[in-house]
PDB file of C-alpha atoms and ligand atoms in Angstrom:
ATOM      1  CA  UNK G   1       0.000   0.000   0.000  1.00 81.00           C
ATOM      2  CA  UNK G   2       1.508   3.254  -0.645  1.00 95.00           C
ATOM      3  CA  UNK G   3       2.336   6.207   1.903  1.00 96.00           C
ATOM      4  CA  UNK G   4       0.162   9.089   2.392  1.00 97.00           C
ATOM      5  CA  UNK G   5       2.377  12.283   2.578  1.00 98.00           C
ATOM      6  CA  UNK G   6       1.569  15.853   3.325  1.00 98.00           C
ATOM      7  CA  UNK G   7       5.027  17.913   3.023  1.00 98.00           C
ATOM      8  CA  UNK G   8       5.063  21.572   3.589  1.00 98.00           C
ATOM      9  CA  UNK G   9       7.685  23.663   1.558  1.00 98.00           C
ATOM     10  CA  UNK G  10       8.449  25.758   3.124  1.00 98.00           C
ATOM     11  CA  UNK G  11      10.635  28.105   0.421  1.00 98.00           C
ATOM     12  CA  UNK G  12      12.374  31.187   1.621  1.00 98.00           C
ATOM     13  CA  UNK G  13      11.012  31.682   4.473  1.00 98.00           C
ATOM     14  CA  UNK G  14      11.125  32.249   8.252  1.00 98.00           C
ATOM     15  CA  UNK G  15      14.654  32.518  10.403  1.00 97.00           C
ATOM     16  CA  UNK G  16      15.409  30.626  13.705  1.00 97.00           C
ATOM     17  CA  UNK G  17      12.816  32.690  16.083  1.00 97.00           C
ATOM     18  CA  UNK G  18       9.660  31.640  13.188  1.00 98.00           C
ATOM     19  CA  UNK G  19      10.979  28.028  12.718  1.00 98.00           C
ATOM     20  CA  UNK G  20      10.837  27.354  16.369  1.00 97.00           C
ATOM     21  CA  UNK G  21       7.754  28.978  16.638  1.00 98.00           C
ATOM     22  CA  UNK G  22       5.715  27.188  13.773  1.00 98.00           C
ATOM     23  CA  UNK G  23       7.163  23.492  14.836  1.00 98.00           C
ATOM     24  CA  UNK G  24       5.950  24.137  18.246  1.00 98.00           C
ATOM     25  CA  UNK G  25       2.065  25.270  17.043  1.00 98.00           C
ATOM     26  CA  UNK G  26       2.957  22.119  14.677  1.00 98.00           C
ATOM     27  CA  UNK G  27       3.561  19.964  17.957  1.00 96.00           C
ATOM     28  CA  UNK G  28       0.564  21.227  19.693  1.00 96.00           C
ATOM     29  CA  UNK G  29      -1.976  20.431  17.390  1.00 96.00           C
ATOM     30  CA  UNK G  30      -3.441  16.725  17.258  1.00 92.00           C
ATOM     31  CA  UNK G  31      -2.390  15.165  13.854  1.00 94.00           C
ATOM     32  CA  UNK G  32      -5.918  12.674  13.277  1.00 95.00           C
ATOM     33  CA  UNK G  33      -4.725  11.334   9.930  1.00 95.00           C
ATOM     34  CA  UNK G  34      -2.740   8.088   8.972  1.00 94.00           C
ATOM     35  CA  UNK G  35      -0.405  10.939   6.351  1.00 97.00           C
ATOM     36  CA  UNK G  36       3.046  11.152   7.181  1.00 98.00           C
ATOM     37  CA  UNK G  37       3.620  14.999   7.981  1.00 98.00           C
ATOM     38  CA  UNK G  38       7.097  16.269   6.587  1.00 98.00           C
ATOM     39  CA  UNK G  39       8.482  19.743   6.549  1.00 98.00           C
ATOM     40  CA  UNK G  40      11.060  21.375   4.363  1.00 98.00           C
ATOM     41  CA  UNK G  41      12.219  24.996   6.089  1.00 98.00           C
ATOM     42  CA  UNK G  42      15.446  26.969   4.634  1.00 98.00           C
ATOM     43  CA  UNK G  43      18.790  24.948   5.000  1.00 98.00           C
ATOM     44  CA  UNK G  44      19.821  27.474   7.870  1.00 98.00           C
ATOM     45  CA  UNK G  45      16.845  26.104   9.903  1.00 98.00           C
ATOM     46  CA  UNK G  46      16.962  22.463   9.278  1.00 98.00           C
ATOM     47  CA  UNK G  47      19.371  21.639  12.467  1.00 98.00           C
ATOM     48  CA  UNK G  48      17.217  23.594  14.732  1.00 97.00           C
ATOM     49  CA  UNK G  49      14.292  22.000  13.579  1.00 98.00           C
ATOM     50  CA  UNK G  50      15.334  18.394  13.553  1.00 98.00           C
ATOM     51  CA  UNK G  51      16.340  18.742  17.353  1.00 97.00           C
ATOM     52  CA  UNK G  52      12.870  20.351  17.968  1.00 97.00           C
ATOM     53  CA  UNK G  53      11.210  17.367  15.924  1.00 97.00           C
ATOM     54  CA  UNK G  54      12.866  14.793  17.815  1.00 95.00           C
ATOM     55  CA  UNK G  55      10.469  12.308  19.109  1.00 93.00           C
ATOM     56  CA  UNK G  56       7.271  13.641  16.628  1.00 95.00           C
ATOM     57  CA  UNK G  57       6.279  11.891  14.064  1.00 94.00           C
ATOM     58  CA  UNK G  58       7.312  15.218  11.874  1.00 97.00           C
ATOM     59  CA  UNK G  59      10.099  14.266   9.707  1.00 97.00           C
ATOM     60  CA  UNK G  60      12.215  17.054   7.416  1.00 98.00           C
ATOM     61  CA  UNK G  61      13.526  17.085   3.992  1.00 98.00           C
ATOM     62  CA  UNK G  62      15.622  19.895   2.640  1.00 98.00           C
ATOM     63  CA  UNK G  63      13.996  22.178  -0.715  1.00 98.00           C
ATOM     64  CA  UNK G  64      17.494  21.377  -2.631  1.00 98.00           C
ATOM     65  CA  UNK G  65      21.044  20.181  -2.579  1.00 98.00           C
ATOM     66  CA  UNK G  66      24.058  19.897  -4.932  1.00 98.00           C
ATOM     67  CA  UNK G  67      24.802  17.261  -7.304  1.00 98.00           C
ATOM     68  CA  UNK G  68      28.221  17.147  -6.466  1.00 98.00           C
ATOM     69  CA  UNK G  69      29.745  14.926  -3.694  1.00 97.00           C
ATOM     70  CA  UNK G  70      31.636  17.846  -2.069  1.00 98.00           C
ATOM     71  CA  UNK G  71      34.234  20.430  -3.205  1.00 98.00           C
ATOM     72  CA  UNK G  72      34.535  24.482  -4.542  1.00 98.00           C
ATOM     73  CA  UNK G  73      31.086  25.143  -5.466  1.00 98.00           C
ATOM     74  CA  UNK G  74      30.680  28.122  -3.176  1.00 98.00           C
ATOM     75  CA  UNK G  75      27.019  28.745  -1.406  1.00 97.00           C
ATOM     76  CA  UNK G  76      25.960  25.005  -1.877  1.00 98.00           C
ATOM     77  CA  UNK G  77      25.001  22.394   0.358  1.00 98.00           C
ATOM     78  CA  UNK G  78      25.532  18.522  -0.263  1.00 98.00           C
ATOM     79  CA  UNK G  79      23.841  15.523   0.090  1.00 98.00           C
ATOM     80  CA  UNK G  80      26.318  13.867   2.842  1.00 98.00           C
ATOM     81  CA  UNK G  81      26.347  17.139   4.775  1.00 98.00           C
ATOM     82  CA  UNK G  82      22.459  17.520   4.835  1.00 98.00           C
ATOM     83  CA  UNK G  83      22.830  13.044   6.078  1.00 98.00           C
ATOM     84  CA  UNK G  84      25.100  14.337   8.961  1.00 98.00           C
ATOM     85  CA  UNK G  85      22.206  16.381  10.393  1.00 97.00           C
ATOM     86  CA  UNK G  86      19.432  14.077   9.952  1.00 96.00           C
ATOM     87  CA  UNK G  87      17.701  14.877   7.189  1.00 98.00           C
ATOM     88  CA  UNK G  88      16.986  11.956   4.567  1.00 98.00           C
ATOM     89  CA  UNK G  89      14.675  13.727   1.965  1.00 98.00           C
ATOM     90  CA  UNK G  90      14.958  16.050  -0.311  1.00 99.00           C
ATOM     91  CA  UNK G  91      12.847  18.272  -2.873  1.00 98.00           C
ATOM     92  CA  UNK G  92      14.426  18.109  -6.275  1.00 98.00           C
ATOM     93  CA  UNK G  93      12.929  19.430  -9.736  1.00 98.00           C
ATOM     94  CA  UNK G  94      10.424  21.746  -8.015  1.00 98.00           C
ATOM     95  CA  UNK G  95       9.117  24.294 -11.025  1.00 97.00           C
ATOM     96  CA  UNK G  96      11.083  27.411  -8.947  1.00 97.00           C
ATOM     97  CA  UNK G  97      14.321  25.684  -8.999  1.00 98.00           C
ATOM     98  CA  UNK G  98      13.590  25.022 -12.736  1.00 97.00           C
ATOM     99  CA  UNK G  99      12.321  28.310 -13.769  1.00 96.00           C
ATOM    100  CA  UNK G 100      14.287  30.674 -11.930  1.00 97.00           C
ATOM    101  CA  UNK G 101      17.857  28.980 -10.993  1.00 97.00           C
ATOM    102  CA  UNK G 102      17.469  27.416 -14.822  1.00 97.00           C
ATOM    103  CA  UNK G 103      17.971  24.103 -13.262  1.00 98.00           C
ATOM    104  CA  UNK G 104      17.232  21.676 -16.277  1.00 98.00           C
ATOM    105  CA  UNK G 105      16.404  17.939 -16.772  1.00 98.00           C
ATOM    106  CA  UNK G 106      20.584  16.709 -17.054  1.00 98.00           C
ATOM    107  CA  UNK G 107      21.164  18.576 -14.438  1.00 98.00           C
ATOM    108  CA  UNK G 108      18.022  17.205 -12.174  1.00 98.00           C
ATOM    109  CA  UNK G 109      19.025  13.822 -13.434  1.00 98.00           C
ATOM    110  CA  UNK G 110      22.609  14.398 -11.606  1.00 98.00           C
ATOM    111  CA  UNK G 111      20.761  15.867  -8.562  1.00 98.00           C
ATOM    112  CA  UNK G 112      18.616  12.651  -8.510  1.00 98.00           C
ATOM    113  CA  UNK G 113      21.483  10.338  -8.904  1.00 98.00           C
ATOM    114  CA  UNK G 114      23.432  11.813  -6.295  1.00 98.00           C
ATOM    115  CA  UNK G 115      20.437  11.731  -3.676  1.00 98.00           C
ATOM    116  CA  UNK G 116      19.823   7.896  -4.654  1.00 98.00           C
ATOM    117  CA  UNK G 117      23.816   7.088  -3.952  1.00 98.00           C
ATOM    118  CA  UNK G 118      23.454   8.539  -0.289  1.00 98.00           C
ATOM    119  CA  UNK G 119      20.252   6.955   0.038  1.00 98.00           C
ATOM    120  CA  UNK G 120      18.313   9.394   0.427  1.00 98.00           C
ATOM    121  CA  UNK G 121      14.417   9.545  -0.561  1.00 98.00           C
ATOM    122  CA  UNK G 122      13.369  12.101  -3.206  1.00 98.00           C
ATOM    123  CA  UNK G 123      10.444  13.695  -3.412  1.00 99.00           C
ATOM    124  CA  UNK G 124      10.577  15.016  -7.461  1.00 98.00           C
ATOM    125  CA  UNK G 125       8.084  17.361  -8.684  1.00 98.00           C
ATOM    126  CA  UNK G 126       6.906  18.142 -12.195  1.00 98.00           C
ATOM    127  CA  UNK G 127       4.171  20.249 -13.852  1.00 98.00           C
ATOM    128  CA  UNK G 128       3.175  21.884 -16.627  1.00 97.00           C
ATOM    129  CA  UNK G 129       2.889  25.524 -17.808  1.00 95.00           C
ATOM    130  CA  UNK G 130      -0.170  27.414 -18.811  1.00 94.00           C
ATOM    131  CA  UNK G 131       0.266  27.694 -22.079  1.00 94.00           C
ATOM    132  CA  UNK G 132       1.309  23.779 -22.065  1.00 96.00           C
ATOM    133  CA  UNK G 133      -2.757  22.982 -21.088  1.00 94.00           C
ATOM    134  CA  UNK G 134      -4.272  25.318 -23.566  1.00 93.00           C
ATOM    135  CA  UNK G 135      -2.390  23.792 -26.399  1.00 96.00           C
ATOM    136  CA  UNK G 136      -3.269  20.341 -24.956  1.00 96.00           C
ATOM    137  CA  UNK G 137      -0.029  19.014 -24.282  1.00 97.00           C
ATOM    138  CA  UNK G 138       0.115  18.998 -20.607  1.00 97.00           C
ATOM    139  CA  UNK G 139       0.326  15.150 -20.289  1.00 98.00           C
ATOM    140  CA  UNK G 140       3.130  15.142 -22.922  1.00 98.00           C
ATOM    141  CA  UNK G 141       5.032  17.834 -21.210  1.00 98.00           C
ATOM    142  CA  UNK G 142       4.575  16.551 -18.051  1.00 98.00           C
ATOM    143  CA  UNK G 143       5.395  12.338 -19.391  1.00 98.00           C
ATOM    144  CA  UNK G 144       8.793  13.671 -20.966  1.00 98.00           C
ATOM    145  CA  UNK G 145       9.538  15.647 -17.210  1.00 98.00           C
ATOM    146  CA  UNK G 146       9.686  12.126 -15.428  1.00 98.00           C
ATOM    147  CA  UNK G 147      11.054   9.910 -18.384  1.00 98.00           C
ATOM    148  CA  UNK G 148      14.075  11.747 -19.482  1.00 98.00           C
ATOM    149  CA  UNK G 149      15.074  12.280 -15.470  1.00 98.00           C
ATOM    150  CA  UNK G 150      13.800   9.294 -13.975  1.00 98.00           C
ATOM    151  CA  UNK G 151      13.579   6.353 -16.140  1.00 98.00           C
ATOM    152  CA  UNK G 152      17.029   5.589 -15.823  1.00 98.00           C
ATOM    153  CA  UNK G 153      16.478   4.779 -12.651  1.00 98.00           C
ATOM    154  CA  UNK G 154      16.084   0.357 -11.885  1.00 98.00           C
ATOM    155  CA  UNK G 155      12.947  -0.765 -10.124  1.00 98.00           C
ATOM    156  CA  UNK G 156      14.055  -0.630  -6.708  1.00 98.00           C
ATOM    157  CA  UNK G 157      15.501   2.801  -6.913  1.00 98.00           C
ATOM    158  CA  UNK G 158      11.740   3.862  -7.421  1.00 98.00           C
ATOM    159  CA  UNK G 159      11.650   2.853  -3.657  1.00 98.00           C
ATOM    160  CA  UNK G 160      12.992   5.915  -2.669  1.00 98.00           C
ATOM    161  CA  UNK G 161      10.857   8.286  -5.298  1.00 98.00           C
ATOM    162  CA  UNK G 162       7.863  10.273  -4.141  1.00 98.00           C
ATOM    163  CA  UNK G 163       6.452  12.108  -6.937  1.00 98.00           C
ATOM    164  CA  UNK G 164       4.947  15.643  -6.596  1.00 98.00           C
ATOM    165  CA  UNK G 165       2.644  17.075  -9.238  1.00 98.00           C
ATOM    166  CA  UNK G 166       2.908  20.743  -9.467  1.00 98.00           C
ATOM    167  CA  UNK G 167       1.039  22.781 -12.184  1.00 97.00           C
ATOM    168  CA  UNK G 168       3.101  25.529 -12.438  1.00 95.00           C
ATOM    169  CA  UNK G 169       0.008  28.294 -13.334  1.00 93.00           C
ATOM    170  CA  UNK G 170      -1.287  26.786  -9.514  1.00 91.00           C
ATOM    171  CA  UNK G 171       1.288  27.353  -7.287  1.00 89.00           C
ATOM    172  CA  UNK G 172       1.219  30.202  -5.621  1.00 84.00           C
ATOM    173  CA  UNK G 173      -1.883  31.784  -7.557  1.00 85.00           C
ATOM    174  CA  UNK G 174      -4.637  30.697  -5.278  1.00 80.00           C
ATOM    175  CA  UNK G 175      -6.070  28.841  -8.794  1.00 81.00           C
ATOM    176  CA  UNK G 176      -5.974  25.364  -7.665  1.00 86.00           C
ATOM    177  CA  UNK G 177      -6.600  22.512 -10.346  1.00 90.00           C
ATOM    178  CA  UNK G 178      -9.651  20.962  -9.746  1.00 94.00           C
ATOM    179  CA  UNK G 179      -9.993  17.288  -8.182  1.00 96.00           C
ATOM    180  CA  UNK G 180     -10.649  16.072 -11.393  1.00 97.00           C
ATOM    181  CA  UNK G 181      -7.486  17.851 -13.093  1.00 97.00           C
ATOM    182  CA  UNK G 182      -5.068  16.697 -10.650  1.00 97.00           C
ATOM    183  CA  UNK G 183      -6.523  12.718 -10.452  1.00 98.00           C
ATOM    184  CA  UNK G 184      -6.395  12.811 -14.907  1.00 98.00           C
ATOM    185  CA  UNK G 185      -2.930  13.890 -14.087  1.00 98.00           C
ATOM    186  CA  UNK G 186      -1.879  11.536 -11.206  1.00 98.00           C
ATOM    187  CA  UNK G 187      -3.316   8.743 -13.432  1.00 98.00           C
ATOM    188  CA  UNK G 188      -2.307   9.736 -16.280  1.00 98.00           C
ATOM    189  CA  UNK G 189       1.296   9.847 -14.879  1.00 98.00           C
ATOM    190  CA  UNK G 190       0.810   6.041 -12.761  1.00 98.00           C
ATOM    191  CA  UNK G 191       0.068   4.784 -15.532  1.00 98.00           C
ATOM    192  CA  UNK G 192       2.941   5.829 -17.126  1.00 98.00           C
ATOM    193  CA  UNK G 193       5.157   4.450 -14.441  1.00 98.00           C
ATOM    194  CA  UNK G 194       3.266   1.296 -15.047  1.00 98.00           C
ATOM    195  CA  UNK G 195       4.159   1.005 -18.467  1.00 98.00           C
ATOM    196  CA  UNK G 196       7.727   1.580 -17.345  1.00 98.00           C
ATOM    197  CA  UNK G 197       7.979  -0.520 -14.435  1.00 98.00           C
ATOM    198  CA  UNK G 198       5.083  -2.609 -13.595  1.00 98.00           C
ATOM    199  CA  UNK G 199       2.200  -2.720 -11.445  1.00 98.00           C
ATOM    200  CA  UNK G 200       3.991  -3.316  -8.052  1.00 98.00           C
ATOM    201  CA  UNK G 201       6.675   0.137  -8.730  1.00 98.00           C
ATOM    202  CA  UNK G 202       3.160   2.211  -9.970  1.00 98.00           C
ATOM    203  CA  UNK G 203       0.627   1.017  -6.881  1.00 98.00           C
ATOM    204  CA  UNK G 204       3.726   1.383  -4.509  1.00 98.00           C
ATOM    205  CA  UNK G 205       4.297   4.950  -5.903  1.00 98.00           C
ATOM    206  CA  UNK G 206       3.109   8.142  -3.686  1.00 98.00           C
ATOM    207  CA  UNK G 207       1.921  10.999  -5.719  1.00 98.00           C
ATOM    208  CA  UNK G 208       1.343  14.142  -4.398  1.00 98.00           C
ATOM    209  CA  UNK G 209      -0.601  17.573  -5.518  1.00 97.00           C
ATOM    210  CA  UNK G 210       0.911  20.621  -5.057  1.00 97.00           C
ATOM    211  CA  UNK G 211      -0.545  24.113  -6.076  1.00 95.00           C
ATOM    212  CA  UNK G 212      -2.796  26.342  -3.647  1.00 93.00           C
ATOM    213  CA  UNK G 213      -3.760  23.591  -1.490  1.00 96.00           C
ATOM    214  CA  UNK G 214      -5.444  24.856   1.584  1.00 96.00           C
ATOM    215  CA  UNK G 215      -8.026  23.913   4.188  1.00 97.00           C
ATOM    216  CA  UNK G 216     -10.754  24.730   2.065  1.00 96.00           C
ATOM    217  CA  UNK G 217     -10.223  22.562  -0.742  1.00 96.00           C
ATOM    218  CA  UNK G 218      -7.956  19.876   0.443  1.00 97.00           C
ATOM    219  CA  UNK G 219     -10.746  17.368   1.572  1.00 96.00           C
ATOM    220  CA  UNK G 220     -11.973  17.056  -1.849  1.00 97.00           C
ATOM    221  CA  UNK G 221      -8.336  16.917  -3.748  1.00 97.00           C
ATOM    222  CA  UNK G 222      -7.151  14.226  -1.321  1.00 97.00           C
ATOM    223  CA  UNK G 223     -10.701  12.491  -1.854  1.00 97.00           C
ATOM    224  CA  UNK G 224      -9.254  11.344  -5.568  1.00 97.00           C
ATOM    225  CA  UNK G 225      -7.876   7.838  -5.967  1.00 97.00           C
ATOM    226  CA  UNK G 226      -4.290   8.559  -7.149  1.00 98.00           C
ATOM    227  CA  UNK G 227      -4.128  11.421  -4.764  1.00 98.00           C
ATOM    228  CA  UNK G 228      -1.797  10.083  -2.255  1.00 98.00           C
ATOM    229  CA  UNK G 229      -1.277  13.355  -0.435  1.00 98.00           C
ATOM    230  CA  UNK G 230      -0.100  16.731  -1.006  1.00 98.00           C
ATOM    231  CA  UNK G 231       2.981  19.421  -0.863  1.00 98.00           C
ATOM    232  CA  UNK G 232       2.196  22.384   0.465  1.00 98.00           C
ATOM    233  CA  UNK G 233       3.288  26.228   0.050  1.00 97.00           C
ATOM    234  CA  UNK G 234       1.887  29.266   1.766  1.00 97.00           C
ATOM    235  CA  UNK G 235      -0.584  27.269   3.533  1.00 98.00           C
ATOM    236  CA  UNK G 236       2.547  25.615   5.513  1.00 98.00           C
ATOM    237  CA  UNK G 237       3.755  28.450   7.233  1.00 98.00           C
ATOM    238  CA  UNK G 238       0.901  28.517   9.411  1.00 98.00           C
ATOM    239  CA  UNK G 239       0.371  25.323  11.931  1.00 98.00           C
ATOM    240  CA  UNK G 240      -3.305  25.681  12.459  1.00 98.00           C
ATOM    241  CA  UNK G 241      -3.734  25.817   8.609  1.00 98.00           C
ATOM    242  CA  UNK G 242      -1.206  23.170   7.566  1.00 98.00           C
ATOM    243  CA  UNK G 243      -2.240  20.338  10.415  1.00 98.00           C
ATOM    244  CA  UNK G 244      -6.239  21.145   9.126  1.00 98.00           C
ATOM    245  CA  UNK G 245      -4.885  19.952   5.471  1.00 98.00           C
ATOM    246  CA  UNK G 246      -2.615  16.866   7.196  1.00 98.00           C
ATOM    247  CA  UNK G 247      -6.033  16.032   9.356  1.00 97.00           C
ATOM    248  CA  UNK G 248      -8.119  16.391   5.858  1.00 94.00           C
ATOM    249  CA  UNK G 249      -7.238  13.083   4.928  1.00 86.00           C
TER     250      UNK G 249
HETATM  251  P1  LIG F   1       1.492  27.058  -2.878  1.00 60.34           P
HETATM  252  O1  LIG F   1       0.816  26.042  -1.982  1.00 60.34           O
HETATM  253  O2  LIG F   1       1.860  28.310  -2.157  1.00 60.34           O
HETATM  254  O3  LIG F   1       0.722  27.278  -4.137  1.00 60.34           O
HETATM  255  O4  LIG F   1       2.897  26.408  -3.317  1.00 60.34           O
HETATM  256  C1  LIG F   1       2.931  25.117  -3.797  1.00 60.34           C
HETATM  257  C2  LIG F   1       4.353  24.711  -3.899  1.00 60.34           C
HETATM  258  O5  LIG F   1       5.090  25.234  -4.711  1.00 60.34           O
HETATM  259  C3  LIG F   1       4.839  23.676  -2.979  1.00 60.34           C
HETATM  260  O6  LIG F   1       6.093  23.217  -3.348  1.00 60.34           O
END
């Protein structure tokens, strides 16, 4: 059976003081669903907050890293060094890294690799523009996102893959794509997987929606079949908010 997630990203935002304020509203409020809750705050934060999570059931993943082992590439972090703190997931491919830092599918390929070799788990998001869905091709654009940077990958790698869909024209917007917009797309895309790798790699495969999820509507996106949870923006920097979408489920 595969994992229900809810992750927050939590992008550029929040120093020390905020951090350890939002983990303990996190801490306070009852979490009612089976969904494993993650959170992703700025690297700077990500020691502070893995001593404050210990002994939740809150786990962290980091919003980036490096694809190189170690060495002069000034300003980055690596995957060993974000290991020796605790955390064992990271965000890779998400639609700001690959808009605005140009970060592009050989390059997210080497990023992926690198997180596999130091065992970490991945959640990889993908998602298509705008202009992608009004010319029809958003199931195209979205196939050739996961192929050319995943499908290298063996079966058992695939272990270690969350997938995170993330129509760019949604995040951030308040437009939201509807239930039945992000379950075409999560089925669309599991059956892709399936046609890869089989039925046990596709039914074993978490897929999240990301994209102006918030209280209000995440009852009914979560309600879809190959909705298997959801990564969360804005509506994670605020505990009461994000544990009402984790309890949605
Ligand atoms: P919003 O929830 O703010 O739209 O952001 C979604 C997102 O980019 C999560 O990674």
């Amino acid at each position: 059976m595969r994992k229900k997630i809810v992750a927050g990203n939590w992008k550029m935002n929040f120093g020390l003081d905020e951090t350890q304020d939002l983990i303990s509203g996190l801490k306070k409020i009852n979490k009612t669903s089976d969904a494993e809750v993650v959170i992703a705050p700025p690297f700077t934060n990500l020691f502070s907050a893995f001593e404050a999570l210990k002994n939740t059931n809150i786990s962290l993943a980091a919003q980036n890293m490096h694809e190189s082992e170690k060495g002069a590439f000034t300003g980055e972090i690596s995957a060993g060094m974000l290991k020796s703190i605790g955390v064992n997931t990271v965000i890779l491919g998400h639609s700001e890294r690959r808009a605005i830092f140009g970060e592009d599918e050989n390059l997210l390929t080497e990023k992926v690799n690198m997180a596999l070799k130091n065992d970490m788990r991945i959640i990889y998001c993908f998602g298509e523009e705008l202009k992608d869905r009004n010319y029809g091709e958003h199931h195209e654009v979205v196939g050739k996102q996961i192929a050319n940077t995943l499908y290298h990958l063996d079966a058992e790698a695939w272990k270690h893959i969350v997938l995170a869909y993330e129509p760019v024209w949604a995040i951030g917007t308040g437009e939201t794509a509807t239930p039945d917009q992000a379950q075409d797309m999560h089925s669309f895309v599991r059956k892709e997987v399936k046609h890869e790798y089989g039925a046990e790699v596709a039914d074993n495969l978490s897929i999240l929606y990301g994209g102006s999820v918030k209280p209000a509507n995440a009852n009914e996106i979560f309600s879809k079949e190959d909705v298997d949870g959801g990564l969360i923006g804005g509506a994670s920097l605020k505990a009461e908010d994000f544990m009402a979408i984790v309890n949605a489920f």
